[in-house]
């Protein structure tokens, strides 16, 4: 019953938000209400979980954001491992597919160069240790900024996607993440209204990304027992600067690269780390 209520709630708020997005995109006049509307929408999964479980939002937060079951060792390994391996896997994939195989949609690694870091200083990757320093800065920035923005921007929705849904969907490790990805993608429909690459392409790209992310993030919950970690992981992956030496290919190529790196992280975490939260 709770799952049915949640799905109905997601469908309702998605329909409302889609109408509002169409109104926003069709008007040339700026609307001060839009940022606040987007914020409310991003935390709507939390509010819908509250309604589906007939609990106050504060009780939902206490339950799903508890630190009681968290596995700190797995948490540290996953967060640091994601910050290091995510850009490295993409870098290797670009070099093999773009540079070696000549598949242009993935772009190319340009090699050496001088790169500005937040307009504060520059790093010459041709100098001794330059590329390594740039990589360390990437890791540090993604760990700090990614964790903060990931938690602030995703904790409300992650309670729905990685907290509520894995508990209530039928127990099947192979299909459960796919079901979450479908619901997550439907919820993302309003963000594809007016997308630069077109509505259909945006929706397909979201589904590819969400599917890969769902398998990995549900594994993150299984290993750590904490929604905090899944929210932080999203931020780390979103903020990761990758490498400036990378000349980007097509949007589709970038989506495939991100999905590939995410699937690799899922495979590694599922094999190398013990489960800590069997309910997922």
PDB file of C-alpha atoms in Angstrom:
ATOM      1  CA  UNK A   1       0.000   0.000   0.000  1.00  0.00           C
ATOM      2  CA  UNK A   2       2.813   2.440   0.876  1.00  0.00           C
ATOM      3  CA  UNK A   3       4.547   1.727  -2.442  1.00  0.00           C
ATOM      4  CA  UNK A   4       1.326   2.391  -4.370  1.00  0.00           C
ATOM      5  CA  UNK A   5       0.844   5.688  -2.546  1.00  0.00           C
ATOM      6  CA  UNK A   6       4.427   6.692  -3.303  1.00  0.00           C
ATOM      7  CA  UNK A   7       4.137   5.961  -7.039  1.00  0.00           C
ATOM      8  CA  UNK A   8       0.822   7.835  -7.256  1.00  0.00           C
ATOM      9  CA  UNK A   9       2.386  10.767  -5.419  1.00  0.00           C
ATOM     10  CA  UNK A  10       5.415  10.839  -7.737  1.00  0.00           C
ATOM     11  CA  UNK A  11       3.132  10.706 -10.792  1.00  0.00           C
ATOM     12  CA  UNK A  12       1.008  13.585  -9.451  1.00  0.00           C
ATOM     13  CA  UNK A  13       3.877  15.951  -8.585  1.00  0.00           C
ATOM     14  CA  UNK A  14       5.626  15.106 -11.860  1.00  0.00           C
ATOM     15  CA  UNK A  15       2.506  16.033 -13.839  1.00  0.00           C
ATOM     16  CA  UNK A  16       2.140  19.320 -11.948  1.00  0.00           C
ATOM     17  CA  UNK A  17       5.818  20.176 -12.312  1.00  0.00           C
ATOM     18  CA  UNK A  18       5.736  19.347 -16.039  1.00  0.00           C
ATOM     19  CA  UNK A  19       2.906  21.832 -16.563  1.00  0.00           C
ATOM     20  CA  UNK A  20       4.806  24.468 -14.586  1.00  0.00           C
ATOM     21  CA  UNK A  21       7.973  23.772 -16.609  1.00  0.00           C
ATOM     22  CA  UNK A  22       6.058  24.233 -19.869  1.00  0.00           C
ATOM     23  CA  UNK A  23       4.672  27.549 -18.596  1.00  0.00           C
ATOM     24  CA  UNK A  24       8.138  28.654 -17.509  1.00  0.00           C
ATOM     25  CA  UNK A  25       9.771  27.718 -20.823  1.00  0.00           C
ATOM     26  CA  UNK A  26       7.052  29.313 -22.954  1.00  0.00           C
ATOM     27  CA  UNK A  27       7.302  32.707 -21.253  1.00  0.00           C
ATOM     28  CA  UNK A  28       9.998  35.294 -21.921  1.00  0.00           C
ATOM     29  CA  UNK A  29       9.330  37.050 -18.623  1.00  0.00           C
ATOM     30  CA  UNK A  30      11.491  35.948 -15.686  1.00  0.00           C
ATOM     31  CA  UNK A  31       9.581  34.177 -12.932  1.00  0.00           C
ATOM     32  CA  UNK A  32      10.877  34.588  -9.404  1.00  0.00           C
ATOM     33  CA  UNK A  33       8.869  31.568  -8.272  1.00  0.00           C
ATOM     34  CA  UNK A  34      10.728  29.077 -10.469  1.00  0.00           C
ATOM     35  CA  UNK A  35      13.874  28.477  -8.306  1.00  0.00           C
ATOM     36  CA  UNK A  36      11.728  27.923  -5.219  1.00  0.00           C
ATOM     37  CA  UNK A  37       9.488  25.576  -7.186  1.00  0.00           C
ATOM     38  CA  UNK A  38      12.493  23.541  -8.341  1.00  0.00           C
ATOM     39  CA  UNK A  39      13.744  23.326  -4.755  1.00  0.00           C
ATOM     40  CA  UNK A  40      10.398  22.032  -3.493  1.00  0.00           C
ATOM     41  CA  UNK A  41      10.324  19.536  -6.351  1.00  0.00           C
ATOM     42  CA  UNK A  42      13.793  18.204  -5.538  1.00  0.00           C
ATOM     43  CA  UNK A  43      12.689  17.375  -1.977  1.00  0.00           C
ATOM     44  CA  UNK A  44       9.262  16.113  -3.070  1.00  0.00           C
ATOM     45  CA  UNK A  45      10.304  12.420  -2.734  1.00  0.00           C
ATOM     46  CA  UNK A  46      10.887  13.055   0.986  1.00  0.00           C
ATOM     47  CA  UNK A  47       7.444  14.640   1.360  1.00  0.00           C
ATOM     48  CA  UNK A  48       5.814  11.819  -0.610  1.00  0.00           C
ATOM     49  CA  UNK A  49       7.537   9.199   1.571  1.00  0.00           C
ATOM     50  CA  UNK A  50       6.102  11.020   4.586  1.00  0.00           C
ATOM     51  CA  UNK A  51       2.609  10.758   3.118  1.00  0.00           C
ATOM     52  CA  UNK A  52       3.013   7.165   1.943  1.00  0.00           C
ATOM     53  CA  UNK A  53       4.218   5.971   5.350  1.00  0.00           C
ATOM     54  CA  UNK A  54       1.782   8.241   7.251  1.00  0.00           C
ATOM     55  CA  UNK A  55       4.625   9.718   9.297  1.00  0.00           C
ATOM     56  CA  UNK A  56       5.687  13.323   9.922  1.00  0.00           C
ATOM     57  CA  UNK A  57       8.610  14.399   7.748  1.00  0.00           C
ATOM     58  CA  UNK A  58      10.743  14.779  10.887  1.00  0.00           C
ATOM     59  CA  UNK A  59      10.195  11.111  11.769  1.00  0.00           C
ATOM     60  CA  UNK A  60      11.057  10.093   8.217  1.00  0.00           C
ATOM     61  CA  UNK A  61      14.291  12.070   8.426  1.00  0.00           C
ATOM     62  CA  UNK A  62      15.199  10.472  11.758  1.00  0.00           C
ATOM     63  CA  UNK A  63      14.552   6.991  10.403  1.00  0.00           C
ATOM     64  CA  UNK A  64      16.264   7.218   7.024  1.00  0.00           C
ATOM     65  CA  UNK A  65      19.128   9.475   8.081  1.00  0.00           C
ATOM     66  CA  UNK A  66      20.111   7.546  11.170  1.00  0.00           C
ATOM     67  CA  UNK A  67      23.809   6.816  11.658  1.00  0.00           C
ATOM     68  CA  UNK A  68      23.125   3.645  13.654  1.00  0.00           C
ATOM     69  CA  UNK A  69      23.614   1.178  10.807  1.00  0.00           C
ATOM     70  CA  UNK A  70      26.356   2.963   8.915  1.00  0.00           C
ATOM     71  CA  UNK A  71      29.507   1.010   8.082  1.00  0.00           C
ATOM     72  CA  UNK A  72      32.217   3.653   8.386  1.00  0.00           C
ATOM     73  CA  UNK A  73      34.964   1.555   6.836  1.00  0.00           C
ATOM     74  CA  UNK A  74      32.949   0.870   3.688  1.00  0.00           C
ATOM     75  CA  UNK A  75      31.824   4.506   3.656  1.00  0.00           C
ATOM     76  CA  UNK A  76      35.385   5.816   3.583  1.00  0.00           C
ATOM     77  CA  UNK A  77      36.447   3.270   0.975  1.00  0.00           C
ATOM     78  CA  UNK A  78      33.500   4.078  -1.291  1.00  0.00           C
ATOM     79  CA  UNK A  79      33.747   7.851  -1.048  1.00  0.00           C
ATOM     80  CA  UNK A  80      37.510   8.024  -1.586  1.00  0.00           C
ATOM     81  CA  UNK A  81      37.415   5.232  -4.151  1.00  0.00           C
ATOM     82  CA  UNK A  82      34.734   7.030  -6.161  1.00  0.00           C
ATOM     83  CA  UNK A  83      36.691  10.308  -6.128  1.00  0.00           C
ATOM     84  CA  UNK A  84      39.806   8.533  -7.426  1.00  0.00           C
ATOM     85  CA  UNK A  85      38.448   5.849  -9.750  1.00  0.00           C
ATOM     86  CA  UNK A  86      35.568   7.705 -11.414  1.00  0.00           C
ATOM     87  CA  UNK A  87      37.786  10.178 -13.336  1.00  0.00           C
ATOM     88  CA  UNK A  88      40.491   7.549 -13.908  1.00  0.00           C
ATOM     89  CA  UNK A  89      38.079   5.102 -15.534  1.00  0.00           C
ATOM     90  CA  UNK A  90      36.733   7.855 -17.784  1.00  0.00           C
ATOM     91  CA  UNK A  91      40.262   8.946 -18.651  1.00  0.00           C
ATOM     92  CA  UNK A  92      41.261   5.402 -19.624  1.00  0.00           C
ATOM     93  CA  UNK A  93      38.059   4.936 -21.649  1.00  0.00           C
ATOM     94  CA  UNK A  94      38.610   8.186 -23.554  1.00  0.00           C
ATOM     95  CA  UNK A  95      42.186   7.258 -24.365  1.00  0.00           C
ATOM     96  CA  UNK A  96      41.277   3.747 -25.575  1.00  0.00           C
ATOM     97  CA  UNK A  97      38.121   4.704 -27.477  1.00  0.00           C
ATOM     98  CA  UNK A  98      39.016   8.235 -28.591  1.00  0.00           C
ATOM     99  CA  UNK A  99      42.778   8.328 -29.046  1.00  0.00           C
ATOM    100  CA  UNK A 100      43.494   4.680 -29.857  1.00  0.00           C
ATOM    101  CA  UNK A 101      40.326   3.611 -31.683  1.00  0.00           C
ATOM    102  CA  UNK A 102      39.442   7.035 -33.131  1.00  0.00           C
ATOM    103  CA  UNK A 103      35.808   7.016 -31.991  1.00  0.00           C
ATOM    104  CA  UNK A 104      35.100  10.740 -32.022  1.00  0.00           C
ATOM    105  CA  UNK A 105      31.988  10.765 -29.841  1.00  0.00           C
ATOM    106  CA  UNK A 106      34.175  10.082 -26.789  1.00  0.00           C
ATOM    107  CA  UNK A 107      36.579  12.931 -27.455  1.00  0.00           C
ATOM    108  CA  UNK A 108      40.344  12.714 -26.994  1.00  0.00           C
ATOM    109  CA  UNK A 109      43.085  13.200 -24.431  1.00  0.00           C
ATOM    110  CA  UNK A 110      45.194  16.129 -25.619  1.00  0.00           C
ATOM    111  CA  UNK A 111      48.258  15.383 -23.530  1.00  0.00           C
ATOM    112  CA  UNK A 112      50.083  18.297 -21.946  1.00  0.00           C
ATOM    113  CA  UNK A 113      49.166  21.910 -21.469  1.00  0.00           C
ATOM    114  CA  UNK A 114      48.820  24.766 -18.994  1.00  0.00           C
ATOM    115  CA  UNK A 115      45.526  24.984 -17.163  1.00  0.00           C
ATOM    116  CA  UNK A 116      44.030  27.670 -14.976  1.00  0.00           C
ATOM    117  CA  UNK A 117      42.666  26.477 -11.621  1.00  0.00           C
ATOM    118  CA  UNK A 118      39.709  28.679 -10.608  1.00  0.00           C
ATOM    119  CA  UNK A 119      41.624  31.714 -11.949  1.00  0.00           C
ATOM    120  CA  UNK A 120      43.908  31.436  -8.904  1.00  0.00           C
ATOM    121  CA  UNK A 121      46.983  29.782 -10.372  1.00  0.00           C
ATOM    122  CA  UNK A 122      48.027  27.675 -13.328  1.00  0.00           C
ATOM    123  CA  UNK A 123      49.448  24.170 -13.610  1.00  0.00           C
ATOM    124  CA  UNK A 124      51.676  23.011 -16.438  1.00  0.00           C
ATOM    125  CA  UNK A 125      51.085  19.286 -16.914  1.00  0.00           C
ATOM    126  CA  UNK A 126      54.308  19.022 -18.911  1.00  0.00           C
ATOM    127  CA  UNK A 127      56.319  19.972 -15.817  1.00  0.00           C
ATOM    128  CA  UNK A 128      57.450  17.336 -13.343  1.00  0.00           C
ATOM    129  CA  UNK A 129      54.473  16.248 -11.278  1.00  0.00           C
ATOM    130  CA  UNK A 130      52.114  18.674 -13.010  1.00  0.00           C
ATOM    131  CA  UNK A 131      49.579  16.087 -14.157  1.00  0.00           C
ATOM    132  CA  UNK A 132      49.690  14.345 -10.774  1.00  0.00           C
ATOM    133  CA  UNK A 133      49.110  17.649  -8.958  1.00  0.00           C
ATOM    134  CA  UNK A 134      46.144  18.367 -11.198  1.00  0.00           C
ATOM    135  CA  UNK A 135      44.748  14.936 -10.405  1.00  0.00           C
ATOM    136  CA  UNK A 136      45.169  15.495  -6.656  1.00  0.00           C
ATOM    137  CA  UNK A 137      43.355  18.812  -6.915  1.00  0.00           C
ATOM    138  CA  UNK A 138      40.540  17.075  -8.777  1.00  0.00           C
ATOM    139  CA  UNK A 139      40.207  14.475  -6.027  1.00  0.00           C
ATOM    140  CA  UNK A 140      40.337  17.056  -3.224  1.00  0.00           C
ATOM    141  CA  UNK A 141      37.800  19.324  -4.880  1.00  0.00           C
ATOM    142  CA  UNK A 142      35.374  16.492  -5.656  1.00  0.00           C
ATOM    143  CA  UNK A 143      35.674  15.099  -2.122  1.00  0.00           C
ATOM    144  CA  UNK A 144      35.034  18.436  -0.382  1.00  0.00           C
ATOM    145  CA  UNK A 145      32.716  20.304  -2.744  1.00  0.00           C
ATOM    146  CA  UNK A 146      31.086  17.127  -4.063  1.00  0.00           C
ATOM    147  CA  UNK A 147      30.216  15.769  -0.641  1.00  0.00           C
ATOM    148  CA  UNK A 148      28.731  19.086   0.496  1.00  0.00           C
ATOM    149  CA  UNK A 149      26.723  19.794  -2.662  1.00  0.00           C
ATOM    150  CA  UNK A 150      25.706  16.155  -2.973  1.00  0.00           C
ATOM    151  CA  UNK A 151      24.215  16.041   0.504  1.00  0.00           C
ATOM    152  CA  UNK A 152      22.571  19.465   0.277  1.00  0.00           C
ATOM    153  CA  UNK A 153      21.182  18.894  -3.208  1.00  0.00           C
ATOM    154  CA  UNK A 154      20.210  15.218  -3.112  1.00  0.00           C
ATOM    155  CA  UNK A 155      19.446  14.081   0.430  1.00  0.00           C
ATOM    156  CA  UNK A 156      15.709  14.771   0.117  1.00  0.00           C
ATOM    157  CA  UNK A 157      15.300  12.848  -3.120  1.00  0.00           C
ATOM    158  CA  UNK A 158      17.685  10.061  -2.072  1.00  0.00           C
ATOM    159  CA  UNK A 159      15.378   9.230   0.839  1.00  0.00           C
ATOM    160  CA  UNK A 160      12.868   8.292  -1.842  1.00  0.00           C
ATOM    161  CA  UNK A 161      15.119   6.638  -4.439  1.00  0.00           C
ATOM    162  CA  UNK A 162      17.621   4.816  -2.242  1.00  0.00           C
ATOM    163  CA  UNK A 163      15.788   4.785   1.088  1.00  0.00           C
ATOM    164  CA  UNK A 164      12.090   4.099   0.563  1.00  0.00           C
ATOM    165  CA  UNK A 165      11.964   2.316  -2.805  1.00  0.00           C
ATOM    166  CA  UNK A 166      14.568  -0.406  -2.107  1.00  0.00           C
ATOM    167  CA  UNK A 167      12.678  -1.286   1.076  1.00  0.00           C
ATOM    168  CA  UNK A 168       9.303  -1.630  -0.616  1.00  0.00           C
ATOM    169  CA  UNK A 169      10.044  -2.971  -4.076  1.00  0.00           C
ATOM    170  CA  UNK A 170      10.110  -6.780  -4.535  1.00  0.00           C
ATOM    171  CA  UNK A 171      13.437  -8.268  -3.465  1.00  0.00           C
ATOM    172  CA  UNK A 172      15.455  -8.823  -6.636  1.00  0.00           C
ATOM    173  CA  UNK A 173      19.000  -7.484  -6.867  1.00  0.00           C
ATOM    174  CA  UNK A 174      18.937  -7.550 -10.670  1.00  0.00           C
ATOM    175  CA  UNK A 175      15.640  -5.802 -11.397  1.00  0.00           C
ATOM    176  CA  UNK A 176      15.150  -3.555  -8.349  1.00  0.00           C
ATOM    177  CA  UNK A 177      17.686  -0.902  -9.487  1.00  0.00           C
ATOM    178  CA  UNK A 178      16.086  -0.870 -12.944  1.00  0.00           C
ATOM    179  CA  UNK A 179      12.654  -0.250 -11.432  1.00  0.00           C
ATOM    180  CA  UNK A 180      14.090   2.608  -9.361  1.00  0.00           C
ATOM    181  CA  UNK A 181      15.755   4.032 -12.493  1.00  0.00           C
ATOM    182  CA  UNK A 182      12.442   4.051 -14.375  1.00  0.00           C
ATOM    183  CA  UNK A 183      10.613   5.872 -11.564  1.00  0.00           C
ATOM    184  CA  UNK A 184      13.571   8.252 -11.121  1.00  0.00           C
ATOM    185  CA  UNK A 185      13.589   9.034 -14.856  1.00  0.00           C
ATOM    186  CA  UNK A 186       9.843   9.685 -14.965  1.00  0.00           C
ATOM    187  CA  UNK A 187      10.304  12.108 -12.066  1.00  0.00           C
ATOM    188  CA  UNK A 188      12.988  13.876 -14.143  1.00  0.00           C
ATOM    189  CA  UNK A 189      10.638  14.600 -17.060  1.00  0.00           C
ATOM    190  CA  UNK A 190      10.096  18.286 -16.092  1.00  0.00           C
ATOM    191  CA  UNK A 191      13.857  18.916 -16.293  1.00  0.00           C
ATOM    192  CA  UNK A 192      13.816  17.822 -19.933  1.00  0.00           C
ATOM    193  CA  UNK A 193      11.271  20.463 -20.945  1.00  0.00           C
ATOM    194  CA  UNK A 194      13.163  22.928 -23.116  1.00  0.00           C
ATOM    195  CA  UNK A 195      16.396  20.907 -22.990  1.00  0.00           C
ATOM    196  CA  UNK A 196      19.026  22.058 -25.492  1.00  0.00           C
ATOM    197  CA  UNK A 197      19.419  18.565 -26.961  1.00  0.00           C
ATOM    198  CA  UNK A 198      15.680  17.993 -27.263  1.00  0.00           C
ATOM    199  CA  UNK A 199      13.135  16.380 -24.970  1.00  0.00           C
ATOM    200  CA  UNK A 200      13.476  12.815 -26.278  1.00  0.00           C
ATOM    201  CA  UNK A 201      17.273  12.836 -26.217  1.00  0.00           C
ATOM    202  CA  UNK A 202      17.282  14.330 -22.728  1.00  0.00           C
ATOM    203  CA  UNK A 203      14.946  11.616 -21.463  1.00  0.00           C
ATOM    204  CA  UNK A 204      17.006   8.830 -23.053  1.00  0.00           C
ATOM    205  CA  UNK A 205      20.214  10.278 -21.594  1.00  0.00           C
ATOM    206  CA  UNK A 206      18.581  10.497 -18.167  1.00  0.00           C
ATOM    207  CA  UNK A 207      17.447   6.893 -18.348  1.00  0.00           C
ATOM    208  CA  UNK A 208      20.922   5.658 -19.290  1.00  0.00           C
ATOM    209  CA  UNK A 209      22.526   7.690 -16.512  1.00  0.00           C
ATOM    210  CA  UNK A 210      19.875   6.834 -13.921  1.00  0.00           C
ATOM    211  CA  UNK A 211      20.066   3.122 -14.681  1.00  0.00           C
ATOM    212  CA  UNK A 212      23.824   3.006 -14.164  1.00  0.00           C
ATOM    213  CA  UNK A 213      23.564   5.230 -11.088  1.00  0.00           C
ATOM    214  CA  UNK A 214      20.737   3.158  -9.594  1.00  0.00           C
ATOM    215  CA  UNK A 215      22.716  -0.075  -9.714  1.00  0.00           C
ATOM    216  CA  UNK A 216      25.742   1.608  -8.161  1.00  0.00           C
ATOM    217  CA  UNK A 217      23.930   3.692  -5.529  1.00  0.00           C
ATOM    218  CA  UNK A 218      21.742   0.846  -4.289  1.00  0.00           C
ATOM    219  CA  UNK A 219      24.991  -1.087  -3.934  1.00  0.00           C
ATOM    220  CA  UNK A 220      26.368   1.879  -1.978  1.00  0.00           C
ATOM    221  CA  UNK A 221      23.404   1.623   0.417  1.00  0.00           C
ATOM    222  CA  UNK A 222      23.884  -2.137   0.677  1.00  0.00           C
ATOM    223  CA  UNK A 223      27.537  -1.676   1.614  1.00  0.00           C
ATOM    224  CA  UNK A 224      27.229   1.332   3.937  1.00  0.00           C
ATOM    225  CA  UNK A 225      23.653   1.320   5.235  1.00  0.00           C
ATOM    226  CA  UNK A 226      23.364   5.089   4.800  1.00  0.00           C
ATOM    227  CA  UNK A 227      21.447   7.424   2.487  1.00  0.00           C
ATOM    228  CA  UNK A 228      23.953  10.106   3.443  1.00  0.00           C
ATOM    229  CA  UNK A 229      26.644   8.212   1.542  1.00  0.00           C
ATOM    230  CA  UNK A 230      24.580   7.776  -1.628  1.00  0.00           C
ATOM    231  CA  UNK A 231      23.789  11.519  -1.667  1.00  0.00           C
ATOM    232  CA  UNK A 232      27.453  12.404  -1.140  1.00  0.00           C
ATOM    233  CA  UNK A 233      28.512   9.950  -3.857  1.00  0.00           C
ATOM    234  CA  UNK A 234      26.239  11.628  -6.390  1.00  0.00           C
ATOM    235  CA  UNK A 235      27.822  14.980  -5.573  1.00  0.00           C
ATOM    236  CA  UNK A 236      31.360  13.620  -5.897  1.00  0.00           C
ATOM    237  CA  UNK A 237      30.583  12.223  -9.346  1.00  0.00           C
ATOM    238  CA  UNK A 238      28.812  15.392 -10.484  1.00  0.00           C
ATOM    239  CA  UNK A 239      31.491  17.782  -9.254  1.00  0.00           C
ATOM    240  CA  UNK A 240      34.498  15.761 -10.431  1.00  0.00           C
ATOM    241  CA  UNK A 241      36.335  18.028 -12.847  1.00  0.00           C
ATOM    242  CA  UNK A 242      37.596  15.024 -14.808  1.00  0.00           C
ATOM    243  CA  UNK A 243      40.711  16.210 -16.639  1.00  0.00           C
ATOM    244  CA  UNK A 244      41.068  19.517 -18.518  1.00  0.00           C
ATOM    245  CA  UNK A 245      43.282  17.653 -21.011  1.00  0.00           C
ATOM    246  CA  UNK A 246      40.131  15.939 -22.204  1.00  0.00           C
ATOM    247  CA  UNK A 247      38.552  17.385 -25.353  1.00  0.00           C
ATOM    248  CA  UNK A 248      34.903  16.411 -24.988  1.00  0.00           C
ATOM    249  CA  UNK A 249      33.121  14.564 -27.769  1.00  0.00           C
ATOM    250  CA  UNK A 250      29.363  14.461 -28.258  1.00  0.00           C
ATOM    251  CA  UNK A 251      26.838  14.648 -25.438  1.00  0.00           C
ATOM    252  CA  UNK A 252      25.913  11.021 -26.064  1.00  0.00           C
ATOM    253  CA  UNK A 253      29.563  10.051 -25.792  1.00  0.00           C
ATOM    254  CA  UNK A 254      29.870  11.820 -22.439  1.00  0.00           C
ATOM    255  CA  UNK A 255      26.751  10.071 -21.155  1.00  0.00           C
ATOM    256  CA  UNK A 256      28.179   6.690 -22.181  1.00  0.00           C
ATOM    257  CA  UNK A 257      31.499   7.493 -20.508  1.00  0.00           C
ATOM    258  CA  UNK A 258      29.796   8.408 -17.254  1.00  0.00           C
ATOM    259  CA  UNK A 259      27.592   5.325 -17.395  1.00  0.00           C
ATOM    260  CA  UNK A 260      30.595   3.091 -18.098  1.00  0.00           C
ATOM    261  CA  UNK A 261      32.561   4.522 -15.174  1.00  0.00           C
ATOM    262  CA  UNK A 262      29.525   4.146 -12.899  1.00  0.00           C
ATOM    263  CA  UNK A 263      28.957   0.521 -13.916  1.00  0.00           C
ATOM    264  CA  UNK A 264      32.634  -0.219 -13.266  1.00  0.00           C
ATOM    265  CA  UNK A 265      32.316   1.275  -9.768  1.00  0.00           C
ATOM    266  CA  UNK A 266      29.214  -0.862  -9.181  1.00  0.00           C
ATOM    267  CA  UNK A 267      31.038  -4.013 -10.272  1.00  0.00           C
ATOM    268  CA  UNK A 268      34.058  -3.262  -8.105  1.00  0.00           C
ATOM    269  CA  UNK A 269      32.052  -2.367  -5.000  1.00  0.00           C
ATOM    270  CA  UNK A 270      29.748  -5.377  -5.316  1.00  0.00           C
ATOM    271  CA  UNK A 271      32.702  -7.769  -5.506  1.00  0.00           C
ATOM    272  CA  UNK A 272      35.188  -6.206  -3.114  1.00  0.00           C
ATOM    273  CA  UNK A 273      33.057  -4.924  -0.219  1.00  0.00           C
ATOM    274  CA  UNK A 274      30.806  -6.909   2.148  1.00  0.00           C
ATOM    275  CA  UNK A 275      27.085  -6.172   2.403  1.00  0.00           C
ATOM    276  CA  UNK A 276      25.924  -4.144   5.369  1.00  0.00           C
ATOM    277  CA  UNK A 277      22.238  -3.531   4.644  1.00  0.00           C
ATOM    278  CA  UNK A 278      20.399  -6.613   3.425  1.00  0.00           C
ATOM    279  CA  UNK A 279      17.047  -4.767   3.006  1.00  0.00           C
ATOM    280  CA  UNK A 280      18.345  -3.214  -0.224  1.00  0.00           C
TER     281      UNK A 280
END
